[in-house]
Amino acid sequence: MDKLLIRGGKRLSGTIPVSGAKNAALTLIPCALLTDEPLTLRNLPRLADIDGFQHLMTQFGVSHTIQGKRPEDFGRVVTLEATRVTSTVAPYDLVRKMRASILVLGPMLARAGEATVSLPGGCAIGNRPIDLHLKALEAMGAEIELAQGYVKAIAPDGGLPGGEFDFPVVSVGATENAVMAAVLCTGTTKLLNAAREPEIVDLCNLLTAMGAEIEGVGTSDLTIHGVPRLHGATYRVMSDRIEAGSYACAAAITGGDVLLAGAKADEMSATNHALRNIGVSVEEEKGGLRVSADGPLKATNLSTAPYPGLATDMQAQLMALLCKADGTSVLKETIFENRYMHVPELKRMGADIEVDGRTAIVRGVETLNGAEVMATDLRASMSLIIAALAAEGETTVRRIYHLDRGYERLEEKLQLAGADIERVGDD
Ligand code: UD1
């Protein structure tokens, strides 16, 4: 298994290209099930999770052709075509490797009138139930059965009628599933307290380009008038605001000055606000965002929240940055109950962090030290890389398959900005 070796202390400077957003791509790909015409997605990131999802789509009879196979290219163009759906079952073996597989439930049900998806099971960052996905589909007229670890959703003859659902908790995935099912309903669907993350706006924009009728895009109340059929489209995946925020933290902790090419300020304003409170300069520039830090980092208090609040997917990376700030910061994780797994690893590098339930107290330290650490989940892994870039000496990060799930060619991008990082095989 590969590992990353990072020798800290190099100031990052230059340009880092931001890839297409993983979480947007994972909800745009299943939209191919909603039409028998080709769907072409541009700027798809090259990631293990995206390859896995395409593989899952193949199970349903969806063909895909890939352009942009040159190794030096970032991103690629993929055309998916579901002329005929040959299977409506997402098997355990594929779903267990990738939780986002649950996102085929809504569009498959809408297209084929039924869908059977293995329950995703537990996850490292909390329980992550799917009850809201199921309740929203039920409210739209689906019948749901649970048996032998699978969920089966069935639409009445003639298709789902549509309905109204008020989400008791804001859920990104459940909103996505509900929207993808609603676009082909025979009637109108109202989704209240829906998630409004930029990735959901991206989903609604693609569906609109395919002929869907959605009102309230970008707000938490969506009204979707079902249409009898959708057509194909060509669509560019939005840029990855979490990847951009991660490299912003990396630049800041090294006192660097980096242009994040392709980053969009309006999609990451909570992260940018946090960075500015920490004393980091974030400026919009032609082609992206310039992030620089030339003074001391300052402690700040942060709390994660659904969009437009601070993304839970940025918590670990900002925590790594705060490990080197002057003073004491208090972080609150309100979305997932077990999302501090990076803390013991950061402590191995000399960080001073105390966790009490969903609260973490971070006392800034003068020096972080290189150490042998282990990645536990995607964003946790990135926090270790960020800390390592500023640590004295060498850090070895193991289990980096987590990073390959969500950061396109991470070490190459960091090398572009002058980091001393290399991937080596484990011996
Ligand atoms: C998505 C993102 C993930 C991000 C998260 C929160 C993808 C592929 N993943 O995950 O990176 O961290 O949003 O921004 O886009 N919940 C329920 N019942 C449900 C569904 C969710 O109780 O049926 C709860 C969850 O346990 C959690 C909260 O709702 O506490 C938010 O989860 P949700 O927004 O659904 O996260 P995901 O869509 O899984």
Short mmCIF file of C-alpha atoms and ligand atoms in Angstrom, two decimals:
data_model
loop_
_atom_site.label_atom_id
_atom_site.label_comp_id
_atom_site.label_asym_id
_atom_site.label_seq_id
_atom_site.Cartn_x
_atom_site.Cartn_y
_atom_site.Cartn_z
CA MET A 1 0.00 0.00 0.00
CA ASP A 2 1.33 3.45 -0.92
CA LYS A 3 2.25 6.06 1.65
CA LEU A 4 3.12 9.74 1.46
CA LEU A 5 6.39 11.20 2.73
CA ILE A 6 6.30 14.90 3.53
CA ARG A 7 9.23 16.99 4.64
CA GLY A 8 7.70 20.07 6.23
CA GLY A 9 8.82 23.67 6.27
CA LYS A 10 8.56 24.57 2.57
CA ARG A 11 6.57 27.74 1.89
CA LEU A 12 3.91 27.07 -0.77
CA SER A 13 3.76 29.48 -3.69
CA GLY A 14 2.50 29.41 -7.26
CA THR A 15 -0.72 28.08 -8.74
CA ILE A 16 -2.75 25.03 -7.74
CA PRO A 17 -5.52 24.00 -10.17
CA VAL A 18 -8.83 23.14 -8.53
CA SER A 19 -10.55 20.01 -9.90
CA GLY A 20 -14.20 19.28 -10.53
CA ALA A 21 -16.17 18.70 -7.33
CA LYS A 22 -16.30 15.09 -6.17
CA ASN A 23 -19.59 15.51 -4.31
CA ALA A 24 -21.23 17.24 -7.26
CA ALA A 25 -19.98 14.57 -9.67
CA LEU A 26 -21.41 11.82 -7.45
CA THR A 27 -24.92 13.22 -7.86
CA LEU A 28 -24.57 14.28 -11.51
CA ILE A 29 -23.48 10.82 -12.74
CA PRO A 30 -26.70 9.02 -11.61
CA CYS A 31 -28.71 11.62 -13.58
CA ALA A 32 -27.72 9.59 -16.65
CA LEU A 33 -30.36 7.09 -15.48
CA LEU A 34 -33.08 9.70 -16.00
CA THR A 35 -32.85 9.75 -19.80
CA ASP A 36 -32.23 7.38 -22.69
CA GLU A 37 -30.14 10.06 -24.40
CA PRO A 38 -26.40 10.64 -23.82
CA LEU A 39 -25.28 12.76 -20.86
CA THR A 40 -21.83 14.27 -21.24
CA LEU A 41 -20.11 15.52 -18.08
CA ARG A 42 -17.03 17.70 -18.43
CA ASN A 43 -14.47 18.46 -15.71
CA LEU A 44 -15.11 15.16 -13.91
CA PRO A 45 -12.31 14.64 -11.40
CA ARG A 46 -10.15 11.54 -11.76
CA LEU A 47 -10.82 9.86 -8.46
CA ALA A 48 -11.30 6.37 -7.11
CA ASP A 49 -14.85 7.26 -6.00
CA ILE A 50 -15.80 8.45 -9.49
CA ASP A 51 -14.38 5.31 -11.12
CA GLY A 52 -16.32 3.25 -8.58
CA PHE A 53 -19.55 5.05 -9.36
CA GLN A 54 -19.08 4.61 -13.11
CA HIS A 55 -18.53 0.91 -12.47
CA LEU A 56 -21.80 0.80 -10.53
CA MET A 57 -23.59 2.47 -13.46
CA THR A 58 -22.23 -0.24 -15.77
CA GLN A 59 -24.16 -2.78 -13.65
CA PHE A 60 -27.37 -1.08 -14.76
CA GLY A 61 -26.47 -1.24 -18.44
CA VAL A 62 -25.23 2.36 -18.67
CA SER A 63 -22.39 2.68 -21.17
CA HIS A 64 -19.65 5.24 -20.74
CA THR A 65 -16.97 6.64 -23.01
CA ILE A 66 -14.07 8.62 -21.63
CA GLN A 67 -12.08 11.40 -23.24
CA GLY A 68 -9.04 13.08 -21.72
CA LYS A 69 -7.06 9.97 -20.91
CA ARG A 70 -3.66 11.66 -21.18
CA PRO A 71 -1.87 11.23 -17.88
CA GLU A 72 -1.00 14.94 -17.73
CA ASP A 73 -4.66 16.03 -17.93
CA PHE A 74 -6.56 17.02 -14.83
CA GLY A 75 -10.18 16.00 -15.11
CA ARG A 76 -11.85 14.20 -17.97
CA VAL A 77 -14.95 14.23 -20.14
CA VAL A 78 -17.29 11.25 -19.79
CA THR A 79 -20.39 10.44 -21.81
CA LEU A 80 -22.90 8.17 -20.10
CA GLU A 81 -25.76 6.58 -21.99
CA ALA A 82 -28.61 4.62 -20.44
CA THR A 83 -30.44 3.62 -23.63
CA ARG A 84 -31.94 0.72 -21.72
CA VAL A 85 -31.76 -0.06 -18.01
CA THR A 86 -30.80 -3.74 -17.79
CA SER A 87 -30.76 -4.13 -13.99
CA THR A 88 -32.33 -2.16 -11.15
CA VAL A 89 -30.20 -3.70 -8.38
CA ALA A 90 -27.19 -2.02 -6.72
CA PRO A 91 -25.39 -4.96 -5.09
CA TYR A 92 -23.83 -5.01 -1.63
CA ASP A 93 -20.30 -5.47 -2.92
CA LEU A 94 -20.30 -2.15 -4.76
CA VAL A 95 -22.43 -0.16 -2.31
CA ARG A 96 -20.34 -1.12 0.73
CA LYS A 97 -17.26 0.42 -0.88
CA MET A 98 -19.02 3.68 -1.61
CA ARG A 99 -21.81 5.15 0.44
CA ALA A 100 -22.80 7.57 -2.31
CA SER A 101 -24.19 4.58 -4.24
CA ILE A 102 -27.45 5.25 -2.40
CA LEU A 103 -27.84 8.17 -4.83
CA VAL A 104 -29.01 5.78 -7.55
CA LEU A 105 -32.19 5.00 -5.58
CA GLY A 106 -34.19 8.10 -6.60
CA PRO A 107 -33.30 8.28 -10.30
CA MET A 108 -33.57 4.51 -10.81
CA LEU A 109 -37.02 4.48 -9.19
CA ALA A 110 -38.11 7.39 -11.38
CA ARG A 111 -36.84 5.79 -14.59
CA ALA A 112 -37.61 2.10 -14.06
CA GLY A 113 -40.46 2.20 -11.53
CA GLU A 114 -38.39 0.24 -9.01
CA ALA A 115 -34.94 0.18 -7.48
CA THR A 116 -33.17 -2.18 -5.10
CA VAL A 117 -30.09 -0.86 -3.31
CA SER A 118 -28.01 -2.52 -0.64
CA LEU A 119 -28.10 -0.61 2.66
CA PRO A 120 -24.83 1.32 2.90
CA GLY A 121 -24.17 0.27 6.50
CA GLY A 122 -22.02 2.09 9.05
CA CYS A 123 -19.44 4.66 8.18
CA ALA A 124 -16.29 5.89 9.87
CA ILE A 125 -17.66 9.40 10.51
CA GLY A 126 -20.88 8.40 12.25
CA ASN A 127 -23.97 6.28 11.80
CA ARG A 128 -25.16 8.04 8.67
CA PRO A 129 -28.68 6.61 8.40
CA ILE A 130 -30.75 6.82 5.20
CA ASP A 131 -34.18 7.16 6.80
CA LEU A 132 -34.74 10.61 5.27
CA HIS A 133 -33.96 9.35 1.75
CA LEU A 134 -36.68 6.73 2.22
CA LYS A 135 -39.24 9.01 3.90
CA ALA A 136 -38.91 11.63 1.16
CA LEU A 137 -39.48 8.98 -1.55
CA GLU A 138 -42.45 7.58 0.41
CA ALA A 139 -43.95 11.07 0.59
CA MET A 140 -43.73 11.14 -3.20
CA GLY A 141 -45.73 7.91 -3.49
CA ALA A 142 -43.06 5.18 -3.37
CA GLU A 143 -43.58 1.97 -1.47
CA ILE A 144 -40.47 1.01 0.50
CA GLU A 145 -39.52 -2.49 1.65
CA LEU A 146 -36.48 -3.49 3.67
CA ALA A 147 -35.31 -7.10 3.42
CA GLN A 148 -32.00 -8.96 3.72
CA GLY A 149 -29.95 -5.80 3.92
CA TYR A 150 -31.51 -4.28 0.83
CA VAL A 151 -33.97 -1.44 0.38
CA LYS A 152 -36.48 -1.86 -2.40
CA ALA A 153 -38.46 1.13 -3.63
CA ILE A 154 -41.45 0.61 -5.91
CA ALA A 155 -43.49 3.23 -7.76
CA PRO A 156 -47.22 2.76 -8.43
CA ASP A 157 -48.25 1.81 -11.99
CA GLY A 158 -48.04 4.94 -14.09
CA GLY A 159 -45.19 6.43 -12.06
CA LEU A 160 -44.65 8.35 -8.84
CA PRO A 161 -47.33 10.99 -8.29
CA GLY A 162 -45.08 13.39 -6.30
CA GLY A 163 -45.89 14.94 -2.93
CA GLU A 164 -44.64 17.17 -0.14
CA PHE A 165 -41.82 16.47 2.31
CA ASP A 166 -40.45 18.68 5.07
CA PHE A 167 -36.97 17.47 6.02
CA PRO A 168 -36.67 17.35 9.85
CA VAL A 169 -32.86 17.51 9.46
CA VAL A 170 -31.03 19.06 6.51
CA SER A 171 -29.59 16.23 4.44
CA VAL A 172 -27.56 16.69 1.28
CA GLY A 173 -27.94 13.13 0.02
CA ALA A 174 -31.64 12.79 0.85
CA THR A 175 -32.37 16.09 -0.92
CA GLU A 176 -30.45 14.89 -3.97
CA ASN A 177 -32.32 11.57 -4.11
CA ALA A 178 -35.67 13.32 -3.71
CA VAL A 179 -34.91 15.89 -6.43
CA MET A 180 -33.74 13.20 -8.88
CA ALA A 181 -36.95 11.22 -8.29
CA ALA A 182 -39.24 14.26 -8.41
CA VAL A 183 -38.22 15.47 -11.87
CA LEU A 184 -40.04 12.56 -13.58
CA CYS A 185 -43.10 12.44 -11.27
CA THR A 186 -46.54 12.77 -12.83
CA GLY A 187 -47.34 15.69 -10.50
CA THR A 188 -45.65 18.40 -8.45
CA THR A 189 -43.32 17.84 -5.48
CA LYS A 190 -42.52 20.33 -2.74
CA LEU A 191 -39.38 19.82 -0.68
CA LEU A 192 -39.15 21.99 2.44
CA ASN A 193 -36.01 22.51 4.53
CA ALA A 194 -34.06 20.98 1.65
CA ALA A 195 -30.27 21.20 1.64
CA ARG A 196 -28.98 24.06 -0.51
CA GLU A 197 -25.30 23.24 -0.83
CA PRO A 198 -23.74 24.48 -4.09
CA GLU A 199 -23.56 20.82 -5.21
CA ILE A 200 -27.38 20.72 -5.07
CA VAL A 201 -27.56 23.87 -7.16
CA ASP A 202 -25.23 22.12 -9.63
CA LEU A 203 -27.59 19.12 -9.67
CA CYS A 204 -30.64 21.34 -10.26
CA ASN A 205 -28.82 23.21 -13.03
CA LEU A 206 -27.96 19.97 -14.81
CA LEU A 207 -31.52 18.66 -14.46
CA THR A 208 -32.88 21.95 -15.80
CA ALA A 209 -30.52 21.62 -18.78
CA MET A 210 -32.07 18.15 -19.30
CA GLY A 211 -35.57 19.63 -19.37
CA ALA A 212 -36.63 19.47 -15.70
CA GLU A 213 -38.81 22.17 -14.15
CA ILE A 214 -37.47 23.23 -10.75
CA GLU A 215 -38.38 26.39 -8.81
CA GLY A 216 -36.47 27.77 -5.83
CA VAL A 217 -33.01 26.57 -6.90
CA GLY A 218 -30.46 27.70 -4.29
CA THR A 219 -33.09 28.02 -1.54
CA SER A 220 -34.32 25.49 1.01
CA ASP A 221 -37.83 25.27 -0.50
CA LEU A 222 -37.87 23.50 -3.85
CA THR A 223 -40.93 23.04 -6.05
CA ILE A 224 -40.47 20.46 -8.80
CA HIS A 225 -43.04 20.04 -11.55
CA GLY A 226 -42.61 16.55 -12.96
CA VAL A 227 -42.16 16.19 -16.73
CA PRO A 228 -42.83 13.05 -18.82
CA ARG A 229 -39.26 12.74 -20.07
CA LEU A 230 -35.82 14.32 -19.86
CA HIS A 231 -33.34 14.65 -22.68
CA GLY A 232 -29.55 14.45 -22.84
CA ALA A 233 -27.20 17.33 -22.07
CA THR A 234 -23.57 18.40 -21.90
CA TYR A 235 -22.63 19.89 -18.57
CA ARG A 236 -19.49 21.08 -16.75
CA VAL A 237 -19.11 19.89 -13.14
CA MET A 238 -18.61 22.79 -10.69
CA SER A 239 -15.19 23.28 -9.12
CA ASP A 240 -14.48 21.59 -5.82
CA ARG A 241 -14.95 24.09 -3.00
CA ILE A 242 -13.69 21.62 -0.39
CA GLU A 243 -10.54 20.82 -2.34
CA ALA A 244 -9.96 24.57 -2.80
CA GLY A 245 -10.50 25.19 0.92
CA SER A 246 -8.10 22.37 1.76
CA TYR A 247 -5.30 23.87 -0.36
CA ALA A 248 -6.08 27.28 1.13
CA CYS A 249 -5.33 25.82 4.58
CA ALA A 250 -2.17 24.21 3.20
CA ALA A 251 -0.95 27.52 1.77
CA ALA A 252 -1.81 29.39 4.96
CA ILE A 253 -0.05 27.04 7.39
CA THR A 254 3.21 27.42 5.43
CA GLY A 255 2.94 31.23 5.32
CA GLY A 256 2.57 30.83 1.58
CA ASP A 257 0.97 32.68 -1.32
CA VAL A 258 -1.01 30.52 -3.75
CA LEU A 259 -3.49 31.11 -6.54
CA LEU A 260 -6.26 28.49 -6.42
CA ALA A 261 -7.12 28.39 -10.11
CA GLY A 262 -10.82 27.82 -10.74
CA ALA A 263 -11.94 28.35 -7.12
CA LYS A 264 -15.19 30.31 -6.72
CA ALA A 265 -15.37 32.71 -3.76
CA ASP A 266 -19.17 32.79 -3.53
CA GLU A 267 -19.39 29.01 -3.04
CA MET A 268 -16.96 28.97 -0.12
CA SER A 269 -17.70 32.16 1.75
CA ALA A 270 -17.96 30.49 5.19
CA THR A 271 -14.50 28.94 4.71
CA ASN A 272 -13.10 32.25 3.48
CA HIS A 273 -14.64 34.05 6.46
CA ALA A 274 -12.99 31.55 8.82
CA LEU A 275 -9.64 31.94 7.05
CA ARG A 276 -9.81 35.73 7.30
CA ASN A 277 -10.60 35.49 11.03
CA ILE A 278 -7.47 33.37 11.36
CA GLY A 279 -5.48 36.18 9.73
CA VAL A 280 -5.23 34.69 6.24
CA SER A 281 -5.75 36.94 3.22
CA VAL A 282 -8.24 35.60 0.64
CA GLU A 283 -8.71 37.72 -2.46
CA GLU A 284 -10.69 37.11 -5.61
CA GLU A 285 -8.48 37.34 -8.66
CA LYS A 286 -9.03 36.71 -12.34
CA GLY A 287 -9.21 32.94 -12.70
CA GLY A 288 -9.48 32.05 -9.02
CA LEU A 289 -8.72 32.92 -5.43
CA ARG A 290 -5.41 34.11 -4.03
CA VAL A 291 -4.66 32.89 -0.54
CA SER A 292 -1.70 34.23 1.40
CA ALA A 293 -0.51 34.44 4.97
CA ASP A 294 2.40 36.59 5.98
CA GLY A 295 1.61 37.35 9.61
CA PRO A 296 0.89 35.19 12.64
CA LEU A 297 -2.18 32.92 12.57
CA LYS A 298 -4.85 33.80 15.12
CA ALA A 299 -7.11 31.48 17.11
CA THR A 300 -10.82 31.56 16.31
CA ASN A 301 -14.03 29.71 17.19
CA LEU A 302 -15.79 27.65 14.53
CA SER A 303 -18.99 25.67 14.30
CA THR A 304 -20.00 23.51 11.35
CA ALA A 305 -23.52 23.88 9.93
CA PRO A 306 -25.47 23.10 6.76
CA TYR A 307 -24.78 25.50 3.87
CA PRO A 308 -24.39 28.46 3.90
CA GLY A 309 -22.72 27.65 7.25
CA LEU A 310 -19.23 26.21 7.58
CA ALA A 311 -18.96 22.82 5.82
CA THR A 312 -18.28 19.84 8.07
CA ASP A 313 -15.97 18.70 5.25
CA MET A 314 -13.67 21.66 6.12
CA GLN A 315 -13.53 21.09 9.88
CA ALA A 316 -10.47 18.81 10.00
CA GLN A 317 -8.38 20.98 7.68
CA LEU A 318 -9.18 24.20 9.57
CA MET A 319 -8.38 22.41 12.81
CA ALA A 320 -4.92 21.51 11.47
CA LEU A 321 -4.37 25.17 10.64
CA LEU A 322 -5.51 26.28 14.11
CA CYS A 323 -2.97 23.92 15.70
CA LYS A 324 -0.36 26.54 14.73
CA ALA A 325 -2.39 29.65 15.60
CA ASP A 326 -1.70 31.98 18.54
CA GLY A 327 -4.19 31.27 21.32
CA THR A 328 -7.04 28.84 21.97
CA SER A 329 -9.74 27.94 19.44
CA VAL A 330 -13.02 26.15 20.12
CA LEU A 331 -14.51 24.00 17.35
CA LYS A 332 -18.00 22.51 17.33
CA GLU A 333 -18.99 19.70 14.97
CA THR A 334 -22.77 19.78 14.63
CA ILE A 335 -23.30 17.51 11.59
CA PHE A 336 -21.60 14.18 12.35
CA GLU A 337 -21.09 12.65 15.80
CA ASN A 338 -17.72 11.00 15.22
CA ARG A 339 -15.71 13.39 13.14
CA TYR A 340 -12.64 13.99 15.28
CA MET A 341 -10.67 10.91 14.30
CA HIS A 342 -7.82 13.08 13.07
CA VAL A 343 -7.28 14.42 16.61
CA PRO A 344 -5.17 11.53 17.99
CA GLU A 345 -3.03 11.62 14.84
CA LEU A 346 -2.55 15.41 15.02
CA LYS A 347 -1.57 14.97 18.67
CA ARG A 348 1.14 12.53 17.60
CA MET A 349 2.57 15.49 15.69
CA GLY A 350 2.60 17.67 18.81
CA ALA A 351 -0.80 19.35 18.54
CA ASP A 352 -2.55 20.31 21.78
CA ILE A 353 -6.21 19.34 21.34
CA GLU A 354 -8.86 18.23 23.80
CA VAL A 355 -12.13 16.69 22.66
CA ASP A 356 -15.31 16.68 24.71
CA GLY A 357 -18.21 15.20 22.75
CA ARG A 358 -18.78 17.41 19.74
CA THR A 359 -16.46 20.17 20.99
CA ALA A 360 -12.72 20.36 20.39
CA ILE A 361 -10.43 22.81 22.14
CA VAL A 362 -7.30 23.56 20.16
CA ARG A 363 -4.43 25.34 21.89
CA GLY A 364 -1.99 26.65 19.33
CA VAL A 365 1.59 25.35 19.58
CA GLU A 366 4.84 26.91 18.38
CA THR A 367 6.06 23.74 16.65
CA LEU A 368 4.53 20.64 15.08
CA ASN A 369 6.81 17.66 14.58
CA GLY A 370 6.92 15.11 11.79
CA ALA A 371 5.63 11.67 12.81
CA GLU A 372 4.24 8.41 11.45
CA VAL A 373 0.50 8.91 11.15
CA MET A 374 -2.44 7.09 9.66
CA ALA A 375 -5.26 8.45 7.52
CA THR A 376 -8.73 7.54 8.82
CA ASP A 377 -11.14 9.21 6.42
CA LEU A 378 -10.91 11.57 3.50
CA ARG A 379 -10.86 14.98 5.17
CA ALA A 380 -9.06 13.68 8.26
CA SER A 381 -6.26 12.55 5.94
CA MET A 382 -6.00 16.00 4.43
CA SER A 383 -5.67 17.57 7.87
CA LEU A 384 -2.60 15.39 8.47
CA ILE A 385 -1.05 16.53 5.19
CA ILE A 386 -1.67 20.17 6.13
CA ALA A 387 -0.06 19.72 9.53
CA ALA A 388 2.86 17.82 7.97
CA LEU A 389 3.57 20.69 5.53
CA ALA A 390 4.31 22.93 8.52
CA ALA A 391 5.92 20.31 10.77
CA GLU A 392 9.62 20.06 11.53
CA GLY A 393 11.10 16.93 9.98
CA GLU A 394 9.47 14.15 8.04
CA THR A 395 5.93 12.84 8.28
CA THR A 396 4.77 9.52 6.86
CA VAL A 397 1.06 9.27 6.12
CA ARG A 398 -0.25 5.73 5.69
CA ARG A 399 -3.56 4.41 4.37
CA ILE A 400 -3.69 7.12 1.74
CA TYR A 401 -6.34 5.32 -0.30
CA HIS A 402 -8.71 7.63 1.56
CA LEU A 403 -7.03 10.61 -0.12
CA ASP A 404 -7.20 8.99 -3.55
CA ARG A 405 -10.98 8.79 -3.12
CA GLY A 406 -11.31 12.55 -3.02
CA TYR A 407 -8.19 14.53 -4.02
CA GLU A 408 -7.16 14.36 -7.64
CA ARG A 409 -3.39 13.83 -7.81
CA LEU A 410 -2.80 15.50 -4.48
CA GLU A 411 0.97 15.20 -4.33
CA GLU A 412 1.42 16.54 -7.86
CA LYS A 413 -0.66 19.60 -7.07
CA LEU A 414 1.28 20.27 -3.87
CA GLN A 415 4.59 19.74 -5.69
CA LEU A 416 3.48 22.37 -8.22
CA ALA A 417 3.43 24.85 -5.34
CA GLY A 418 6.83 23.76 -4.03
CA ALA A 419 5.92 21.21 -1.33
CA ASP A 420 8.38 18.44 -0.54
CA ILE A 421 6.01 15.47 -0.82
CA GLU A 422 6.35 12.11 -2.50
CA ARG A 423 4.35 8.92 -2.83
CA VAL A 424 6.25 5.73 -2.15
CA GLY A 425 5.26 2.08 -2.11
CA ASP A 426 5.05 0.48 1.32
CA ASP A 427 7.82 -2.04 1.91
C1 UD1 B 1 -22.83 14.70 2.04
C2 UD1 B 1 -21.42 14.74 1.50
C3 UD1 B 1 -20.41 14.72 2.65
C4 UD1 B 1 -20.73 15.84 3.64
C5 UD1 B 1 -22.18 15.82 4.07
C6 UD1 B 1 -22.57 17.00 4.93
C7 UD1 B 1 -21.59 13.60 -0.63
C8 UD1 B 1 -21.26 12.40 -1.44
N1 UD1 B 1 -21.21 13.58 0.64
O1 UD1 B 1 -22.99 13.48 2.75
O2 UD1 B 1 -19.11 14.88 2.10
O3 UD1 B 1 -19.91 15.70 4.78
O4 UD1 B 1 -23.04 15.81 2.92
O5 UD1 B 1 -22.34 18.19 4.26
O6 UD1 B 1 -22.12 14.58 -1.13
N2 UD1 B 1 -29.07 12.09 8.19
C9 UD1 B 1 -30.11 11.39 8.75
N3 UD1 B 1 -30.89 10.61 7.94
C10 UD1 B 1 -30.68 10.52 6.60
C11 UD1 B 1 -29.61 11.24 6.02
C12 UD1 B 1 -28.82 12.02 6.85
O7 UD1 B 1 -30.33 11.47 9.96
O8 UD1 B 1 -31.43 9.81 5.93
C13 UD1 B 1 -28.20 12.93 9.04
C14 UD1 B 1 -26.74 12.45 9.03
O9 UD1 B 1 -26.53 11.44 9.99
C15 UD1 B 1 -25.99 13.71 9.36
C16 UD1 B 1 -26.84 14.79 8.70
O10 UD1 B 1 -28.11 14.21 8.46
O11 UD1 B 1 -25.99 13.93 10.75
C17 UD1 B 1 -26.28 15.32 7.40
O12 UD1 B 1 -25.96 14.25 6.53
P1 UD1 B 1 -26.11 14.37 4.93
O13 UD1 B 1 -26.22 15.81 4.58
O14 UD1 B 1 -27.18 13.47 4.50
O15 UD1 B 1 -24.72 13.82 4.45
P2 UD1 B 1 -24.44 12.96 3.14
O16 UD1 B 1 -25.39 13.32 2.06
O17 UD1 B 1 -24.29 11.53 3.51
#
